[in-house]
Amino acid sequence: MVAEHAGEQALRYASASQRVAMNRRSDEASTTRRTMISPGPDQPEQGTMCLVVIHGEGLGKRIDVGEQAVVIGRSHDADLHIPHVSVSRQHCQVWREGNTCHVRDLGATNRTRVNDAPVEQAVLSDGDHLTVGESILKFIGEGSVEARYHEEVYQVATHDAMTGLCNRRHFIEIVDKEISRSIRHERPLTMCIVAVDLFNPINATYAHTAGDGVLRQIGEIMRSHVHGDASAARIGGEEFAVLLPEAGIEAAVSFAERLRQAVADARFTLGEQPHRLTVSIGVAVLGPGREERSSLMAAADAALYRAKENGRNQVVWGNGVSDP
């Protein structure tokens, strides 16, 4: 009580400027809180090693270095495809032995460099720069705190934010690589293009937030049906695509029918009321006249157009139609 009274007295007889300073110190004392030192970002899982393109063609691309050796090059067959004239078709190979990562030049026209020094073979350390043609890759070693950061950046760059599926750009890269592999090994490859039926009226009637909810839910349905080596993407607006390696036309149509039925059975909330929606699906298989991405996608798109013309909510392939 004595100390409190003395403080009041001091404040009463102080000048205006002194009172302001005394009040400011009092406010700071009452609002400042002691903070705990942060332990920093979560550590990545042990065993993570990766290469990230940080400059030049392929900027942002990332590849993990696991048990299997990875090839970097201009060829579509390369594990890390860098489509630039300065990069050889098979430029270099990177592999892991225990906790050590190695790189070997594969006779590239522009020699592989580690920290700007040409190498035939070298050991990579965390943070090393690997120069491939005019592109520079950064090696992220085991246990590096950067690994998770680069994984998140890679996910943002390659996936659609709304649905979590691949974005169009990343899907195109996957298609080109799978077409090359399928032709080389003479294996089947099929593409499905999926469109939400009567989507524009949903946005017009229930606003775009409802339409966004529909797209997210369809994305969830697609993720639950796409397994193994198959890839699903949102390629624009209300259109999606699925690439099915090792699947002929019969297997692809069977998959498309299951997907179509799953959407038809689902309940979508629009205007706080449950609604049924449908999708139309066009299917095309890699083959004569459809040996490039553009022709394969055009064939699947043409089949999708026929599905819509024929009444929607159905799967169409080639000259065939699968009615619901």
mmCIF file of C-alpha atoms in Angstrom:
data_model
loop_
_atom_site.group_PDB
_atom_site.id
_atom_site.type_symbol
_atom_site.label_atom_id
_atom_site.label_comp_id
_atom_site.label_asym_id
_atom_site.label_seq_id
_atom_site.Cartn_x
_atom_site.Cartn_y
_atom_site.Cartn_z
ATOM 1 C CA MET A 1 0.000 0.000 0.000
ATOM 2 C CA VAL A 2 2.835 2.424 0.832
ATOM 3 C CA ALA A 3 4.564 1.714 -2.476
ATOM 4 C CA GLU A 4 1.288 2.127 -4.379
ATOM 5 C CA HIS A 5 0.602 5.504 -2.662
ATOM 6 C CA ALA A 6 4.143 6.682 -3.413
ATOM 7 C CA GLY A 7 3.616 5.835 -7.077
ATOM 8 C CA GLU A 8 0.382 7.825 -7.224
ATOM 9 C CA GLN A 9 2.105 10.790 -5.586
ATOM 10 C CA ALA A 10 5.004 10.673 -8.040
ATOM 11 C CA LEU A 11 2.578 10.585 -10.993
ATOM 12 C CA ARG A 12 0.548 13.515 -9.567
ATOM 13 C CA TYR A 13 3.535 15.878 -9.254
ATOM 14 C CA ALA A 14 5.333 14.837 -12.451
ATOM 15 C CA SER A 15 5.373 17.044 -15.547
ATOM 16 C CA ALA A 16 3.182 16.176 -18.532
ATOM 17 C CA SER A 17 6.096 14.620 -20.448
ATOM 18 C CA GLN A 18 7.144 12.631 -17.410
ATOM 19 C CA ARG A 19 3.595 11.329 -16.954
ATOM 20 C CA VAL A 20 3.487 10.154 -20.591
ATOM 21 C CA ALA A 21 6.797 8.307 -20.191
ATOM 22 C CA MET A 22 5.724 6.741 -16.901
ATOM 23 C CA ASN A 23 2.391 5.576 -18.388
ATOM 24 C CA ARG A 24 4.158 4.117 -21.456
ATOM 25 C CA ARG A 25 6.528 2.099 -19.245
ATOM 26 C CA SER A 26 3.534 0.890 -17.237
ATOM 27 C CA ASP A 27 1.675 -0.186 -20.419
ATOM 28 C CA GLU A 28 4.725 -2.039 -21.738
ATOM 29 C CA ALA A 29 5.146 -3.848 -18.442
ATOM 30 C CA SER A 30 1.495 -4.945 -18.491
ATOM 31 C CA THR A 31 1.451 -6.208 -22.106
ATOM 32 C CA THR A 32 4.868 -7.735 -22.660
ATOM 33 C CA ARG A 33 4.924 -11.514 -22.392
ATOM 34 C CA ARG A 34 7.841 -13.852 -22.106
ATOM 35 C CA THR A 35 8.143 -16.080 -25.187
ATOM 36 C CA MET A 36 9.576 -19.559 -25.542
ATOM 37 C CA ILE A 37 12.298 -20.143 -28.116
ATOM 38 C CA SER A 38 10.859 -22.016 -31.098
ATOM 39 C CA PRO A 39 12.425 -25.398 -31.844
ATOM 40 C CA GLY A 40 12.315 -24.452 -35.548
ATOM 41 C CA PRO A 41 10.536 -26.208 -38.397
ATOM 42 C CA ASP A 42 9.674 -29.874 -38.185
ATOM 43 C CA GLN A 43 12.486 -32.114 -39.304
ATOM 44 C CA PRO A 44 11.835 -34.035 -42.527
ATOM 45 C CA GLU A 45 11.551 -37.774 -42.433
ATOM 46 C CA GLN A 46 14.887 -39.490 -42.292
ATOM 47 C CA GLY A 47 16.017 -40.871 -45.622
ATOM 48 C CA THR A 48 14.873 -37.893 -47.704
ATOM 49 C CA MET A 49 17.220 -36.976 -50.527
ATOM 50 C CA CYS A 50 16.146 -34.977 -53.531
ATOM 51 C CA LEU A 51 17.205 -32.730 -56.391
ATOM 52 C CA VAL A 52 15.386 -29.466 -57.125
ATOM 53 C CA VAL A 53 15.758 -27.360 -60.278
ATOM 54 C CA ILE A 54 16.550 -23.859 -58.992
ATOM 55 C CA HIS A 55 17.563 -22.184 -62.255
ATOM 56 C CA GLY A 56 16.770 -22.543 -65.954
ATOM 57 C CA GLU A 57 14.476 -24.928 -67.812
ATOM 58 C CA GLY A 58 12.376 -27.063 -65.487
ATOM 59 C CA LEU A 59 12.463 -24.509 -62.674
ATOM 60 C CA GLY A 60 10.764 -25.932 -59.593
ATOM 61 C CA LYS A 61 10.859 -29.567 -60.690
ATOM 62 C CA ARG A 62 11.834 -31.978 -57.938
ATOM 63 C CA ILE A 63 12.818 -35.630 -57.875
ATOM 64 C CA ASP A 64 13.535 -37.903 -54.931
ATOM 65 C CA VAL A 65 16.643 -40.057 -54.921
ATOM 66 C CA GLY A 66 15.693 -43.404 -53.468
ATOM 67 C CA GLU A 67 16.752 -46.995 -53.948
ATOM 68 C CA GLN A 68 16.502 -46.792 -57.753
ATOM 69 C CA ALA A 69 18.986 -44.705 -59.759
ATOM 70 C CA VAL A 70 17.451 -41.724 -61.555
ATOM 71 C CA VAL A 71 18.439 -40.430 -64.977
ATOM 72 C CA ILE A 72 18.324 -36.714 -65.780
ATOM 73 C CA GLY A 73 18.061 -35.694 -69.409
ATOM 74 C CA ARG A 74 16.137 -34.239 -72.349
ATOM 75 C CA SER A 75 14.518 -37.547 -73.293
ATOM 76 C CA HIS A 76 10.926 -38.155 -72.222
ATOM 77 C CA ASP A 77 12.202 -41.455 -70.869
ATOM 78 C CA ALA A 78 14.408 -39.669 -68.336
ATOM 79 C CA ASP A 79 13.262 -39.800 -64.723
ATOM 80 C CA LEU A 80 13.775 -36.027 -64.508
ATOM 81 C CA HIS A 81 12.877 -34.570 -67.895
ATOM 82 C CA ILE A 82 14.529 -31.224 -68.699
ATOM 83 C CA PRO A 83 13.468 -30.263 -72.257
ATOM 84 C CA HIS A 84 16.260 -27.914 -73.307
ATOM 85 C CA VAL A 85 18.722 -28.143 -76.210
ATOM 86 C CA SER A 86 21.675 -27.714 -73.823
ATOM 87 C CA VAL A 87 20.721 -30.977 -72.078
ATOM 88 C CA SER A 88 21.678 -34.347 -73.579
ATOM 89 C CA ARG A 89 18.987 -37.004 -73.965
ATOM 90 C CA GLN A 90 20.564 -38.922 -71.086
ATOM 91 C CA HIS A 91 22.744 -36.366 -69.366
ATOM 92 C CA CYS A 92 23.658 -37.849 -65.994
ATOM 93 C CA GLN A 93 22.674 -40.475 -63.486
ATOM 94 C CA VAL A 94 22.186 -40.005 -59.741
ATOM 95 C CA TRP A 95 21.969 -42.836 -57.269
ATOM 96 C CA ARG A 96 22.186 -43.547 -53.578
ATOM 97 C CA GLU A 97 24.383 -45.922 -51.630
ATOM 98 C CA GLY A 98 23.388 -45.918 -47.969
ATOM 99 C CA ASN A 99 23.627 -42.339 -46.738
ATOM 100 C CA THR A 100 25.743 -41.202 -49.691
ATOM 101 C CA CYS A 101 24.512 -39.841 -53.010
ATOM 102 C CA HIS A 102 26.552 -40.142 -56.220
ATOM 103 C CA VAL A 103 26.341 -38.551 -59.666
ATOM 104 C CA ARG A 104 27.822 -39.862 -62.925
ATOM 105 C CA ASP A 105 28.077 -38.057 -66.252
ATOM 106 C CA LEU A 106 26.616 -40.139 -69.109
ATOM 107 C CA GLY A 107 28.756 -38.720 -71.888
ATOM 108 C CA ALA A 108 26.778 -35.487 -72.119
ATOM 109 C CA THR A 109 27.791 -32.934 -74.764
ATOM 110 C CA ASN A 110 27.845 -30.275 -72.043
ATOM 111 C CA ARG A 111 29.659 -31.989 -69.206
ATOM 112 C CA THR A 112 27.866 -32.460 -65.906
ATOM 113 C CA ARG A 113 29.204 -30.053 -63.284
ATOM 114 C CA VAL A 114 29.165 -30.111 -59.491
ATOM 115 C CA ASN A 115 29.646 -26.674 -57.955
ATOM 116 C CA ASP A 116 30.746 -25.528 -61.429
ATOM 117 C CA ALA A 117 33.525 -28.137 -61.743
ATOM 118 C CA PRO A 118 33.149 -30.741 -64.545
ATOM 119 C CA VAL A 119 32.940 -34.300 -63.226
ATOM 120 C CA GLU A 120 32.902 -37.851 -64.515
ATOM 121 C CA GLN A 121 31.628 -39.093 -61.170
ATOM 122 C CA ALA A 122 31.282 -37.389 -57.786
ATOM 123 C CA VAL A 123 29.722 -37.589 -54.348
ATOM 124 C CA LEU A 124 26.999 -35.032 -53.635
ATOM 125 C CA SER A 125 26.774 -33.178 -50.329
ATOM 126 C CA ASP A 126 23.836 -31.231 -48.963
ATOM 127 C CA GLY A 127 23.567 -27.906 -50.777
ATOM 128 C CA ASP A 128 25.732 -28.853 -53.767
ATOM 129 C CA HIS A 129 24.784 -27.359 -57.138
ATOM 130 C CA LEU A 130 24.503 -29.793 -60.038
ATOM 131 C CA THR A 131 24.681 -28.097 -63.458
ATOM 132 C CA VAL A 132 22.912 -29.935 -66.284
ATOM 133 C CA GLY A 133 23.186 -27.986 -69.520
ATOM 134 C CA GLU A 134 21.925 -24.508 -68.658
ATOM 135 C CA SER A 135 19.845 -25.692 -65.698
ATOM 136 C CA ILE A 136 21.077 -25.777 -62.118
ATOM 137 C CA LEU A 137 19.795 -28.308 -59.598
ATOM 138 C CA LYS A 138 20.302 -28.161 -55.856
ATOM 139 C CA PHE A 139 20.958 -31.360 -53.941
ATOM 140 C CA ILE A 140 19.036 -31.616 -50.668
ATOM 141 C CA GLY A 141 20.687 -34.184 -48.448
ATOM 142 C CA GLU A 142 19.280 -36.548 -45.857
ATOM 143 C CA GLY A 143 17.877 -34.766 -42.805
ATOM 144 C CA SER A 144 18.006 -31.291 -44.381
ATOM 145 C CA VAL A 145 15.333 -28.906 -43.080
ATOM 146 C CA GLU A 146 14.890 -27.744 -46.686
ATOM 147 C CA ALA A 147 13.477 -31.070 -47.878
ATOM 148 C CA ARG A 148 9.964 -30.505 -46.548
ATOM 149 C CA TYR A 149 9.944 -26.917 -47.779
ATOM 150 C CA HIS A 150 10.811 -27.999 -51.316
ATOM 151 C CA GLU A 151 8.208 -30.766 -51.152
ATOM 152 C CA GLU A 152 5.537 -28.183 -50.283
ATOM 153 C CA VAL A 153 6.715 -25.878 -53.069
ATOM 154 C CA TYR A 154 6.593 -28.808 -55.489
ATOM 155 C CA GLN A 155 3.044 -29.688 -54.426
ATOM 156 C CA VAL A 156 1.915 -26.098 -54.948
ATOM 157 C CA ALA A 157 3.544 -25.969 -58.380
ATOM 158 C CA THR A 158 2.146 -29.276 -59.637
ATOM 159 C CA HIS A 159 -1.294 -29.625 -58.041
ATOM 160 C CA ASP A 160 -4.617 -27.852 -58.360
ATOM 161 C CA ALA A 161 -5.300 -25.932 -55.156
ATOM 162 C CA MET A 162 -9.052 -26.564 -55.193
ATOM 163 C CA THR A 163 -9.183 -30.316 -55.784
ATOM 164 C CA GLY A 164 -5.713 -31.537 -54.824
ATOM 165 C CA LEU A 165 -5.408 -33.299 -58.193
ATOM 166 C CA CYS A 166 -2.577 -32.657 -60.648
ATOM 167 C CA ASN A 167 -2.795 -29.363 -62.495
ATOM 168 C CA ARG A 168 -2.863 -29.231 -66.290
ATOM 169 C CA ARG A 169 0.825 -28.437 -66.709
ATOM 170 C CA HIS A 170 2.003 -31.316 -64.548
ATOM 171 C CA PHE A 171 -0.498 -33.697 -66.143
ATOM 172 C CA ILE A 172 0.852 -32.866 -69.606
ATOM 173 C CA GLU A 173 4.368 -33.743 -68.429
ATOM 174 C CA ILE A 174 3.096 -37.079 -67.111
ATOM 175 C CA VAL A 175 1.243 -37.812 -70.371
ATOM 176 C CA ASP A 176 4.307 -37.129 -72.522
ATOM 177 C CA LYS A 177 6.441 -39.399 -70.374
ATOM 178 C CA GLU A 178 3.885 -42.224 -70.318
ATOM 179 C CA ILE A 179 3.314 -42.056 -74.076
ATOM 180 C CA SER A 180 7.045 -42.441 -74.654
ATOM 181 C CA ARG A 181 7.211 -45.379 -72.252
ATOM 182 C CA SER A 182 4.142 -47.083 -73.747
ATOM 183 C CA ILE A 183 5.420 -46.800 -77.312
ATOM 184 C CA ARG A 184 8.893 -47.995 -76.355
ATOM 185 C CA HIS A 185 7.594 -51.056 -74.498
ATOM 186 C CA GLU A 186 4.513 -51.567 -76.692
ATOM 187 C CA ARG A 187 2.182 -51.333 -73.703
ATOM 188 C CA PRO A 188 -1.401 -49.999 -73.650
ATOM 189 C CA LEU A 189 -2.228 -46.485 -72.470
ATOM 190 C CA THR A 190 -5.671 -44.912 -72.211
ATOM 191 C CA MET A 191 -6.954 -41.433 -71.402
ATOM 192 C CA CYS A 192 -10.322 -40.395 -69.988
ATOM 193 C CA ILE A 193 -11.643 -36.832 -70.073
ATOM 194 C CA VAL A 194 -14.403 -36.140 -67.570
ATOM 195 C CA ALA A 195 -16.783 -33.155 -67.558
ATOM 196 C CA VAL A 196 -19.445 -32.193 -65.020
ATOM 197 C CA ASP A 197 -22.819 -32.081 -66.758
ATOM 198 C CA LEU A 198 -24.740 -28.785 -66.707
ATOM 199 C CA PHE A 199 -22.134 -27.090 -64.531
ATOM 200 C CA ASN A 200 -22.738 -23.500 -65.648
ATOM 201 C CA PRO A 201 -26.340 -23.456 -64.340
ATOM 202 C CA ILE A 202 -24.968 -24.492 -60.927
ATOM 203 C CA ASN A 203 -22.804 -21.356 -60.779
ATOM 204 C CA ALA A 204 -25.627 -19.197 -62.145
ATOM 205 C CA THR A 205 -28.201 -20.507 -59.674
ATOM 206 C CA TYR A 206 -26.203 -21.173 -56.519
ATOM 207 C CA ALA A 207 -23.114 -18.905 -56.970
ATOM 208 C CA HIS A 208 -19.519 -19.876 -57.604
ATOM 209 C CA THR A 209 -18.913 -21.020 -54.031
ATOM 210 C CA ALA A 210 -21.382 -23.853 -54.606
ATOM 211 C CA GLY A 211 -19.676 -24.707 -57.875
ATOM 212 C CA ASP A 212 -16.319 -24.803 -56.095
ATOM 213 C CA GLY A 213 -17.784 -27.228 -53.583
ATOM 214 C CA VAL A 214 -18.953 -29.495 -56.400
ATOM 215 C CA LEU A 215 -15.474 -29.518 -57.959
ATOM 216 C CA ARG A 216 -13.840 -30.322 -54.624
ATOM 217 C CA GLN A 217 -16.225 -33.218 -54.013
ATOM 218 C CA ILE A 218 -15.694 -34.653 -57.479
ATOM 219 C CA GLY A 219 -11.958 -34.339 -56.890
ATOM 220 C CA GLU A 220 -12.379 -36.449 -53.741
ATOM 221 C CA ILE A 221 -14.358 -39.070 -55.650
ATOM 222 C CA MET A 222 -11.685 -39.232 -58.333
ATOM 223 C CA ARG A 223 -8.886 -39.606 -55.790
ATOM 224 C CA SER A 224 -10.735 -42.536 -54.230
ATOM 225 C CA HIS A 225 -10.941 -44.298 -57.617
ATOM 226 C CA VAL A 226 -7.508 -43.539 -59.091
ATOM 227 C CA HIS A 227 -4.838 -45.936 -57.856
ATOM 228 C CA GLY A 228 -1.402 -47.243 -58.719
ATOM 229 C CA ASP A 229 0.297 -45.658 -61.713
ATOM 230 C CA ALA A 230 -2.859 -43.861 -62.852
ATOM 231 C CA SER A 231 -2.883 -40.038 -62.703
ATOM 232 C CA ALA A 232 -5.847 -37.706 -62.278
ATOM 233 C CA ALA A 233 -5.908 -33.985 -63.000
ATOM 234 C CA ARG A 234 -8.158 -30.990 -63.198
ATOM 235 C CA ILE A 235 -7.378 -29.653 -66.665
ATOM 236 C CA GLY A 236 -9.622 -26.594 -66.649
ATOM 237 C CA GLY A 237 -12.970 -25.339 -65.361
ATOM 238 C CA GLU A 238 -15.270 -28.313 -64.775
ATOM 239 C CA GLU A 239 -13.107 -30.720 -66.831
ATOM 240 C CA PHE A 240 -10.889 -33.457 -65.430
ATOM 241 C CA ALA A 241 -8.650 -36.091 -66.967
ATOM 242 C CA VAL A 242 -7.361 -39.507 -65.965
ATOM 243 C CA LEU A 243 -4.397 -41.304 -67.550
ATOM 244 C CA LEU A 244 -4.404 -45.089 -67.212
ATOM 245 C CA PRO A 245 -1.062 -46.779 -68.001
ATOM 246 C CA GLU A 246 -1.212 -50.506 -68.757
ATOM 247 C CA ALA A 247 -4.965 -50.244 -69.384
ATOM 248 C CA GLY A 248 -6.591 -51.232 -72.662
ATOM 249 C CA ILE A 249 -9.957 -49.973 -73.806
ATOM 250 C CA GLU A 250 -12.017 -52.550 -71.870
ATOM 251 C CA ALA A 251 -10.280 -51.848 -68.553
ATOM 252 C CA ALA A 252 -10.484 -48.089 -69.139
ATOM 253 C CA VAL A 253 -14.209 -48.167 -69.951
ATOM 254 C CA SER A 254 -14.828 -50.299 -66.852
ATOM 255 C CA PHE A 255 -12.958 -47.727 -64.754
ATOM 256 C CA ALA A 256 -14.864 -44.845 -66.360
ATOM 257 C CA GLU A 257 -18.201 -46.551 -65.675
ATOM 258 C CA ARG A 258 -17.338 -46.996 -61.997
ATOM 259 C CA LEU A 259 -16.348 -43.343 -61.766
ATOM 260 C CA ARG A 260 -19.499 -42.175 -63.566
ATOM 261 C CA GLN A 261 -21.684 -44.265 -61.271
ATOM 262 C CA ALA A 262 -19.896 -43.034 -58.126
ATOM 263 C CA VAL A 263 -20.635 -39.423 -59.077
ATOM 264 C CA ALA A 264 -24.256 -40.250 -59.932
ATOM 265 C CA ASP A 265 -24.703 -41.925 -56.530
ATOM 266 C CA ALA A 266 -23.176 -39.043 -54.568
ATOM 267 C CA ARG A 267 -25.125 -36.244 -52.898
ATOM 268 C CA PHE A 268 -24.058 -32.667 -53.562
ATOM 269 C CA THR A 269 -25.271 -29.861 -51.316
ATOM 270 C CA LEU A 270 -26.587 -26.903 -53.301
ATOM 271 C CA GLY A 271 -28.599 -24.175 -51.602
ATOM 272 C CA GLU A 272 -28.514 -26.257 -48.398
ATOM 273 C CA GLN A 273 -30.377 -29.040 -50.209
ATOM 274 C CA PRO A 274 -29.023 -32.396 -51.465
ATOM 275 C CA HIS A 275 -28.781 -32.714 -55.247
ATOM 276 C CA ARG A 276 -27.725 -35.373 -57.727
ATOM 277 C CA LEU A 277 -25.218 -34.501 -60.435
ATOM 278 C CA THR A 278 -23.703 -36.469 -63.286
ATOM 279 C CA VAL A 279 -20.586 -36.505 -65.444
ATOM 280 C CA SER A 280 -19.911 -37.405 -69.060
ATOM 281 C CA ILE A 281 -16.700 -39.238 -69.928
ATOM 282 C CA GLY A 282 -14.788 -39.632 -73.178
ATOM 283 C CA VAL A 283 -12.208 -42.416 -73.521
ATOM 284 C CA ALA A 284 -9.402 -42.847 -76.069
ATOM 285 C CA VAL A 285 -6.622 -45.415 -76.304
ATOM 286 C CA LEU A 286 -3.103 -44.812 -77.602
ATOM 287 C CA GLY A 287 -2.713 -46.238 -81.105
ATOM 288 C CA PRO A 288 -2.244 -45.495 -84.792
ATOM 289 C CA GLY A 289 -3.146 -41.880 -85.453
ATOM 290 C CA ARG A 290 -3.099 -41.183 -81.723
ATOM 291 C CA GLU A 291 0.594 -41.531 -80.890
ATOM 292 C CA GLU A 292 1.104 -38.005 -79.588
ATOM 293 C CA ARG A 293 -0.396 -36.189 -76.631
ATOM 294 C CA SER A 294 -2.351 -33.723 -78.763
ATOM 295 C CA SER A 295 -4.006 -36.433 -80.886
ATOM 296 C CA LEU A 296 -4.748 -38.659 -77.888
ATOM 297 C CA MET A 297 -6.362 -35.818 -75.947
ATOM 298 C CA ALA A 298 -8.272 -34.700 -79.045
ATOM 299 C CA ALA A 299 -9.697 -38.208 -79.467
ATOM 300 C CA ALA A 300 -10.788 -38.380 -75.823
ATOM 301 C CA ASP A 301 -12.255 -34.887 -76.083
ATOM 302 C CA ALA A 302 -14.200 -35.832 -79.236
ATOM 303 C CA ALA A 303 -15.605 -38.870 -77.412
ATOM 304 C CA LEU A 304 -16.610 -36.603 -74.514
ATOM 305 C CA TYR A 305 -18.401 -34.275 -76.945
ATOM 306 C CA ARG A 306 -20.391 -37.240 -78.323
ATOM 307 C CA ALA A 307 -21.304 -38.277 -74.773
ATOM 308 C CA LYS A 308 -22.785 -34.841 -74.159
ATOM 309 C CA GLU A 309 -24.577 -34.809 -77.511
ATOM 310 C CA ASN A 310 -26.058 -38.243 -76.793
ATOM 311 C CA GLY A 311 -27.698 -37.064 -73.568
ATOM 312 C CA ARG A 312 -24.890 -36.801 -70.984
ATOM 313 C CA ASN A 313 -24.266 -39.086 -67.967
ATOM 314 C CA GLN A 314 -22.537 -41.731 -70.072
ATOM 315 C CA VAL A 315 -19.181 -43.069 -71.196
ATOM 316 C CA VAL A 316 -18.227 -42.914 -74.885
ATOM 317 C CA TRP A 317 -15.114 -44.402 -76.520
ATOM 318 C CA GLY A 318 -14.086 -44.690 -80.147
ATOM 319 C CA ASN A 319 -17.266 -45.664 -81.918
ATOM 320 C CA GLY A 320 -18.756 -47.213 -78.825
ATOM 321 C CA VAL A 321 -21.144 -45.932 -76.164
ATOM 322 C CA SER A 322 -21.673 -47.237 -72.645
ATOM 323 C CA ASP A 323 -25.140 -46.205 -71.532
ATOM 324 C CA PRO A 324 -25.886 -45.694 -67.822
#
